[in-house]
Short mmCIF file of C-alpha atoms in Angstrom, two decimals:
data_model
loop_
_atom_site.label_atom_id
_atom_site.label_comp_id
_atom_site.label_asym_id
_atom_site.label_seq_id
_atom_site.Cartn_x
_atom_site.Cartn_y
_atom_site.Cartn_z
CA UNK A 1 -4.94 2.87 -0.58
CA UNK A 2 -4.35 0.19 1.97
CA UNK A 3 -4.13 1.54 5.77
CA UNK A 4 -1.12 0.25 7.40
CA UNK A 5 1.39 1.24 10.25
CA UNK A 6 3.89 2.71 7.68
CA UNK A 7 0.71 4.52 6.07
CA UNK A 8 -0.14 6.00 9.11
CA UNK A 9 3.14 7.20 9.94
CA UNK A 10 3.56 8.99 6.71
CA UNK A 11 1.56 11.87 7.86
CA UNK A 12 2.26 11.97 11.38
CA UNK A 13 3.72 15.35 13.00
CA UNK A 14 4.89 16.14 16.46
CA UNK A 15 1.09 18.03 16.76
CA UNK A 16 -0.88 15.52 14.86
CA UNK A 17 -1.23 14.27 11.69
CA UNK A 18 -0.75 15.86 8.15
CA UNK A 19 -0.86 13.92 4.97
CA UNK A 20 -0.66 16.67 2.32
CA UNK A 21 2.93 16.16 1.61
CA UNK A 22 2.24 12.68 0.69
CA UNK A 23 -0.09 13.40 -2.09
CA UNK A 24 1.41 16.67 -3.35
CA UNK A 25 2.85 15.47 -6.79
CA UNK A 26 -0.49 13.97 -7.88
CA UNK A 27 -2.95 17.11 -6.99
CA UNK A 28 -2.26 18.34 -10.84
CA UNK A 29 -3.84 14.98 -11.95
CA UNK A 30 -6.28 14.27 -9.13
CA UNK A 31 -7.71 17.58 -9.02
CA UNK A 32 -8.23 17.81 -12.79
CA UNK A 33 -10.62 14.87 -12.85
CA UNK A 34 -14.67 16.02 -13.31
CA UNK A 35 -15.17 13.06 -10.79
CA UNK A 36 -12.10 11.48 -8.91
CA UNK A 37 -12.55 7.88 -7.15
CA UNK A 38 -10.14 5.74 -4.94
CA UNK A 39 -10.63 2.56 -3.25
CA UNK A 40 -10.03 3.40 0.42
CA UNK A 41 -9.04 -0.11 2.40
CA UNK A 42 -9.14 0.76 5.53
CA UNK A 43 -11.27 2.40 8.29
CA UNK A 44 -11.98 5.44 10.41
CA UNK A 45 -12.67 4.09 13.68
CA UNK A 46 -10.23 5.75 16.39
CA UNK A 47 -7.11 4.81 18.09
CA UNK A 48 -5.01 2.65 17.98
CA UNK A 49 -4.15 3.32 14.45
CA UNK A 50 -2.42 1.38 11.97
CA UNK A 51 -2.41 -2.24 10.63
CA UNK A 52 -3.84 -3.96 13.40
CA UNK A 53 -7.20 -2.62 13.04
CA UNK A 54 -6.48 -0.81 9.69
CA UNK A 55 -8.02 2.38 11.32
CA UNK A 56 -6.63 5.95 10.01
CA UNK A 57 -6.95 9.29 11.52
CA UNK A 58 -9.23 11.47 9.92
CA UNK A 59 -6.94 14.04 8.65
CA UNK A 60 -6.13 11.43 5.90
CA UNK A 61 -9.70 11.64 4.49
CA UNK A 62 -8.96 15.48 4.60
CA UNK A 63 -5.81 15.26 2.72
CA UNK A 64 -7.74 13.29 -0.23
CA UNK A 65 -10.73 15.62 -0.19
CA UNK A 66 -8.28 18.55 -0.56
CA UNK A 67 -6.38 16.83 -3.28
CA UNK A 68 -9.59 16.71 -5.46
CA UNK A 69 -11.21 13.42 -4.33
CA UNK A 70 -14.95 12.96 -4.91
CA UNK A 71 -15.72 9.12 -4.18
CA UNK A 72 -14.37 6.55 -1.84
CA UNK A 73 -14.92 2.95 -2.57
CA UNK A 74 -15.53 1.45 0.59
CA UNK A 75 -16.62 -2.44 -0.41
CA UNK A 76 -13.32 -4.22 0.32
CA UNK A 77 -11.58 -6.47 2.10
CA UNK A 78 -11.70 -4.06 5.09
CA UNK A 79 -15.32 -3.16 4.93
CA UNK A 80 -16.09 -4.74 8.50
CA UNK A 81 -12.57 -5.01 10.13
CA UNK A 82 -14.05 -2.86 13.21
CA UNK A 83 -17.48 -4.52 13.08
CA UNK A 84 -20.57 -2.66 11.91
CA UNK A 85 -19.65 0.25 14.22
CA UNK A 86 -16.41 0.75 12.60
CA UNK A 87 -18.41 0.88 8.78
CA UNK A 88 -20.67 3.33 10.53
CA UNK A 89 -17.92 5.33 11.71
CA UNK A 90 -16.19 5.20 8.56
CA UNK A 91 -18.91 6.46 6.20
CA UNK A 92 -19.71 9.00 8.61
CA UNK A 93 -16.31 10.01 8.54
CA UNK A 94 -16.01 10.10 4.80
CA UNK A 95 -19.13 12.21 4.14
CA UNK A 96 -17.98 14.60 7.03
CA UNK A 97 -14.73 15.07 5.02
CA UNK A 98 -16.69 15.99 2.22
CA UNK A 99 -16.49 13.09 -0.07
CA UNK A 100 -19.15 10.22 -0.75
CA UNK A 101 -18.66 6.55 0.21
CA UNK A 102 -19.43 3.72 -2.49
CA UNK A 103 -20.80 0.13 -2.03
CA UNK A 104 -21.33 0.01 1.98
CA UNK A 105 -24.41 1.31 3.82
CA UNK A 106 -24.99 1.97 7.64
CA UNK A 107 -28.12 -0.13 7.57
CA UNK A 108 -30.31 -2.15 5.40
CA UNK A 109 -32.78 1.00 5.30
CA UNK A 110 -29.78 3.00 3.84
CA UNK A 111 -29.15 0.31 1.17
CA UNK A 112 -32.67 0.12 0.11
CA UNK A 113 -33.06 3.94 -0.03
CA UNK A 114 -29.66 4.48 -2.28
CA UNK A 115 -30.90 1.11 -4.65
CA UNK A 116 -27.17 0.18 -3.54
CA UNK A 117 -25.49 2.45 -5.88
CA UNK A 118 -24.48 6.34 -6.08
CA UNK A 119 -26.02 8.59 -9.05
CA UNK A 120 -23.83 11.54 -10.29
CA UNK A 121 -24.65 14.27 -12.50
CA UNK A 122 -21.67 15.48 -14.14
CA UNK A 123 -21.56 18.24 -17.41
CA UNK A 124 -25.26 17.02 -18.17
CA UNK A 125 -23.87 13.19 -18.11
CA UNK A 126 -25.60 10.93 -15.74
CA UNK A 127 -23.59 8.46 -14.07
CA UNK A 128 -24.16 5.31 -11.94
CA UNK A 129 -21.49 4.21 -9.68
CA UNK A 130 -21.69 1.08 -8.14
CA UNK A 131 -19.10 -0.97 -5.81
CA UNK A 132 -18.81 -4.62 -5.01
CA UNK A 133 -16.22 -6.52 -3.02
CA UNK A 134 -15.20 -10.44 -3.39
CA UNK A 135 -14.97 -10.83 0.79
CA UNK A 136 -13.91 -9.26 3.74
CA UNK A 137 -10.95 -11.13 4.79
CA UNK A 138 -13.15 -14.09 5.46
CA UNK A 139 -15.12 -12.25 8.14
CA UNK A 140 -18.94 -12.79 7.63
CA UNK A 141 -22.12 -10.22 7.76
CA UNK A 142 -23.94 -10.32 11.28
CA UNK A 143 -27.52 -11.38 10.65
CA UNK A 144 -29.57 -8.45 9.96
CA UNK A 145 -26.63 -6.44 8.07
CA UNK A 146 -26.37 -8.65 5.53
CA UNK A 147 -27.13 -6.31 2.71
CA UNK A 148 -24.45 -3.23 4.11
CA UNK A 149 -21.62 -4.44 1.72
CA UNK A 150 -22.17 -5.21 -1.90
CA UNK A 151 -20.74 -8.46 -2.35
CA UNK A 152 -19.74 -10.43 -5.57
CA UNK A 153 -20.07 -14.13 -4.21
CA UNK A 154 -22.42 -15.74 -1.98
CA UNK A 155 -19.42 -17.86 -0.29
CA UNK A 156 -17.91 -14.51 0.11
CA UNK A 157 -16.35 -15.57 3.66
CA UNK A 158 -14.70 -18.93 2.32
CA UNK A 159 -13.86 -19.97 -1.40
CA UNK A 160 -15.22 -17.14 -3.70
CA UNK A 161 -16.65 -20.08 -6.06
CA UNK A 162 -20.52 -18.85 -6.25
CA UNK A 163 -21.40 -15.83 -8.31
CA UNK A 164 -23.94 -13.44 -6.30
CA UNK A 165 -25.91 -13.11 -9.75
CA UNK A 166 -29.44 -12.51 -8.12
CA UNK A 167 -27.53 -10.09 -5.58
CA UNK A 168 -25.64 -8.28 -8.64
CA UNK A 169 -28.47 -8.30 -11.25
CA UNK A 170 -30.91 -6.66 -8.23
CA UNK A 171 -28.57 -4.18 -7.69
CA UNK A 172 -27.89 -3.51 -11.43
CA UNK A 173 -31.84 -3.54 -12.31
CA UNK A 174 -32.40 -0.70 -9.59
CA UNK A 175 -29.36 0.97 -11.41
CA UNK A 176 -31.59 0.71 -15.00
CA UNK A 177 -34.44 2.15 -13.34
CA UNK A 178 -32.76 5.68 -12.89
CA UNK A 179 -31.49 5.75 -16.52
CA UNK A 180 -28.14 6.47 -16.15
CA UNK A 181 -25.86 7.56 -19.42
CA UNK A 182 -22.96 5.51 -18.38
CA UNK A 183 -22.42 3.10 -15.29
CA UNK A 184 -19.42 2.32 -13.51
CA UNK A 185 -18.53 -0.45 -11.27
CA UNK A 186 -15.82 -0.66 -8.73
CA UNK A 187 -14.79 -4.05 -8.14
CA UNK A 188 -12.54 -5.25 -5.43
CA UNK A 189 -11.43 -8.67 -6.72
CA UNK A 190 -8.91 -11.17 -7.76
CA UNK A 191 -5.80 -12.96 -5.96
CA UNK A 192 -3.50 -10.81 -4.07
CA UNK A 193 0.23 -10.62 -5.60
CA UNK A 194 -1.17 -12.55 -8.46
CA UNK A 195 -1.40 -12.08 -12.01
CA UNK A 196 -4.03 -14.71 -12.78
CA UNK A 197 -7.53 -13.57 -14.07
CA UNK A 198 -10.20 -16.30 -13.02
CA UNK A 199 -12.99 -17.64 -14.78
CA UNK A 200 -15.42 -16.26 -12.37
CA UNK A 201 -13.86 -12.71 -12.93
CA UNK A 202 -14.40 -13.45 -16.72
CA UNK A 203 -17.92 -14.67 -16.00
CA UNK A 204 -18.42 -11.41 -13.53
CA UNK A 205 -16.98 -9.03 -16.54
CA UNK A 206 -19.76 -10.82 -18.83
CA UNK A 207 -22.99 -10.98 -16.04
CA UNK A 208 -22.12 -6.93 -15.63
CA UNK A 209 -21.76 -6.30 -19.14
CA UNK A 210 -24.91 -7.90 -20.30
CA UNK A 211 -26.79 -5.80 -17.37
CA UNK A 212 -25.67 -2.48 -18.21
CA UNK A 213 -22.26 -1.31 -16.86
CA UNK A 214 -20.05 0.23 -19.23
CA UNK A 215 -16.75 0.22 -17.22
CA UNK A 216 -15.26 -1.93 -14.57
CA UNK A 217 -12.57 -0.98 -12.42
CA UNK A 218 -10.72 -3.49 -10.26
CA UNK A 219 -8.53 -3.62 -7.34
CA UNK A 220 -7.17 -5.98 -4.59
CA UNK A 221 -4.30 -7.84 -6.49
CA UNK A 222 -1.92 -4.84 -5.58
CA UNK A 223 -0.20 -4.83 -9.17
CA UNK A 224 -1.28 -3.52 -11.79
CA UNK A 225 -3.02 -5.84 -14.47
CA UNK A 226 -4.49 -5.92 -17.88
CA UNK A 227 -6.88 -3.45 -19.43
CA UNK A 228 -9.15 -4.03 -22.21
CA UNK A 229 -11.30 -1.38 -24.04
CA UNK A 230 -13.69 -2.15 -26.99
CA UNK A 231 -14.26 1.10 -29.16
CA UNK A 232 -17.42 -0.55 -30.85
CA UNK A 233 -19.30 -1.11 -27.84
CA UNK A 234 -17.52 1.35 -25.60
CA UNK A 235 -16.97 -1.05 -22.56
CA UNK A 236 -13.80 -0.82 -20.94
CA UNK A 237 -12.39 -3.43 -17.95
CA UNK A 238 -9.24 -2.57 -15.87
CA UNK A 239 -8.74 -5.71 -13.67
CA UNK A 240 -6.57 -3.73 -11.53
CA UNK A 241 -4.96 -0.76 -11.03
CA UNK A 242 -2.43 -1.63 -8.51
CA UNK A 243 -1.72 0.57 -5.19
CA UNK A 244 -1.81 3.95 -4.92
CA UNK A 245 -0.40 4.41 -1.43
CA UNK A 246 0.62 1.47 0.68
CA UNK A 247 3.42 -0.21 2.23
CA UNK A 248 5.41 -1.28 -0.69
CA UNK A 249 6.20 -4.25 0.98
CA UNK A 250 6.39 -6.52 -2.19
CA UNK A 251 8.15 -5.89 -5.53
CA UNK A 252 5.51 -4.96 -7.91
CA UNK A 253 3.30 -2.89 -5.50
CA UNK A 254 5.51 0.27 -5.53
CA UNK A 255 3.92 1.43 -8.87
CA UNK A 256 0.42 1.90 -10.00
CA UNK A 257 -1.48 3.95 -12.46
CA UNK A 258 -4.08 6.79 -12.11
CA UNK A 259 -6.98 5.60 -14.88
CA UNK A 260 -8.80 8.70 -16.80
CA UNK A 261 -11.69 7.71 -18.61
CA UNK A 262 -12.86 10.06 -21.60
CA UNK A 263 -16.86 9.80 -21.41
CA UNK A 264 -18.33 11.87 -24.43
CA UNK A 265 -21.72 13.01 -25.44
CA UNK A 266 -22.26 12.70 -29.30
CA UNK A 267 -23.69 16.05 -30.48
CA UNK A 268 -25.95 14.86 -33.22
CA UNK A 269 -27.36 11.64 -31.49
CA UNK A 270 -27.12 12.82 -27.88
CA UNK A 271 -25.68 8.94 -27.34
CA UNK A 272 -23.20 8.64 -24.28
CA UNK A 273 -20.21 6.37 -24.31
CA UNK A 274 -16.71 6.11 -23.37
CA UNK A 275 -14.79 7.12 -26.07
CA UNK A 276 -10.97 6.60 -24.67
CA UNK A 277 -9.14 6.21 -21.80
CA UNK A 278 -5.51 7.27 -20.63
CA UNK A 279 -3.50 6.76 -17.28
CA UNK A 280 -0.87 8.58 -15.30
CA UNK A 281 1.96 5.80 -14.38
CA UNK A 282 2.78 6.47 -10.79
CA UNK A 283 5.62 5.35 -8.35
CA UNK A 284 5.50 5.36 -4.39
CA UNK A 285 9.03 6.37 -2.76
CA UNK A 286 9.89 5.40 0.29
CA UNK A 287 12.08 8.31 2.32
CA UNK A 288 11.14 7.01 6.06
CA UNK A 289 14.50 5.60 6.07
CA UNK A 290 16.19 9.01 5.50
CA UNK A 291 13.52 11.03 7.97
CA UNK A 292 11.50 11.64 4.95
CA UNK A 293 7.83 10.21 4.29
CA UNK A 294 5.79 8.03 1.74
CA UNK A 295 5.45 10.00 -1.74
CA UNK A 296 3.23 9.30 -4.55
CA UNK A 297 5.12 10.76 -7.54
CA UNK A 298 3.93 11.08 -11.47
CA UNK A 299 6.53 8.62 -12.75
CA UNK A 300 7.24 10.34 -16.15
CA UNK A 301 7.79 13.58 -14.35
CA UNK A 302 9.87 12.27 -11.59
CA UNK A 303 12.29 10.49 -14.07
CA UNK A 304 12.36 13.77 -16.31
CA UNK A 305 13.27 15.76 -13.14
CA UNK A 306 16.13 13.64 -12.70
CA UNK A 307 17.44 13.39 -15.94
CA UNK A 308 17.34 17.27 -15.94
CA UNK A 309 19.26 17.13 -12.77
CA UNK A 310 16.81 19.28 -11.00
CA UNK A 311 16.94 20.17 -7.39
CA UNK A 312 15.10 17.63 -5.03
CA UNK A 313 14.92 14.87 -7.86
CA UNK A 314 14.81 11.36 -6.76
CA UNK A 315 18.13 9.30 -6.06
CA UNK A 316 19.95 7.24 -8.70
CA UNK A 317 18.77 4.16 -7.10
CA UNK A 318 14.78 5.19 -7.21
CA UNK A 319 15.62 6.26 -10.59
CA UNK A 320 16.57 2.81 -11.98
CA UNK A 321 13.51 1.69 -10.16
CA UNK A 322 11.32 3.57 -11.76
CA UNK A 323 12.60 2.77 -15.32
CA UNK A 324 11.87 -0.74 -14.57
CA UNK A 325 8.63 0.26 -13.30
CA UNK A 326 7.77 2.14 -16.24
CA UNK A 327 8.46 -1.28 -18.34
CA UNK A 328 6.51 -3.45 -16.36
CA UNK A 329 3.15 -1.11 -16.41
CA UNK A 330 3.04 -0.93 -19.97
CA UNK A 331 3.74 -4.81 -20.19
CA UNK A 332 0.90 -5.60 -17.83
CA UNK A 333 -1.78 -3.02 -19.25
CA UNK A 334 -1.18 -4.35 -22.69
CA UNK A 335 -1.03 -7.96 -21.60
CA UNK A 336 -3.99 -10.18 -23.28
CA UNK A 337 -6.42 -11.83 -20.47
CA UNK A 338 -5.84 -15.62 -20.62
#
């Protein structure tokens, strides 16, 4: 979820902000998850709102909480856009809205206390969630705040060539001490508007899997990218899920997927593993030119509504765009990692 001028304006009303209509069609999916996670690429740091400061009104968080979101990844390009104060205000606002942030911390003391990760217990299954970012749009962390954002690279403010192996291992070592049944890593990585999977990304996958990570879920490219699943090991990787809610400024960013991971405990052995996955294709409709708003729609259901001539369905042009999006989603997800 990317904070921009258009995204902020999508919820603007005469008497304030209300984003509930933007997500109403995906409520059945978001709220059905035992744990629902989004990457929140922005801040809650007051006015002015929009692209320049990547700041959003707190009503956006309220809408996400009401939609069923539990965790927000905050380790991403915008973690420290408005300095350490902006980071702290964002973390406070997320918690005040009823959700938990993952991957960033208000202080070194908070990082140390948490171990750099979040633990959940869901239906008797212990899940560790960690989040890392490749960088923060070239910004560095001031002295004394180096541990406030989990980082994938030591050269995070320049070339992204040197993997932060020691830092990653340190956090995953703390995770292991808690003996989780499953560990999920949320990674803000890769190249924007690009399908390339880099050598360092592949190395990071290996590093994390060797250190106990079962699932890797990626963001940042803005495109849907490959997914891989090994039923024997239970290891899963989604390189990028695309843009859930953003500007649709580039072709390919108007569609995305909501990923559904299936985690199962074996009733005989007690072993817990990832046993499968599914996904819901999404399409972001922009009705702002006709007095409407941005709306996230379930792609298949929206197409079926058009084909059945239901009241309030999308236009013919949008329907044609949706058909193309569906084809591209399947092609991207099942492409081989080169």
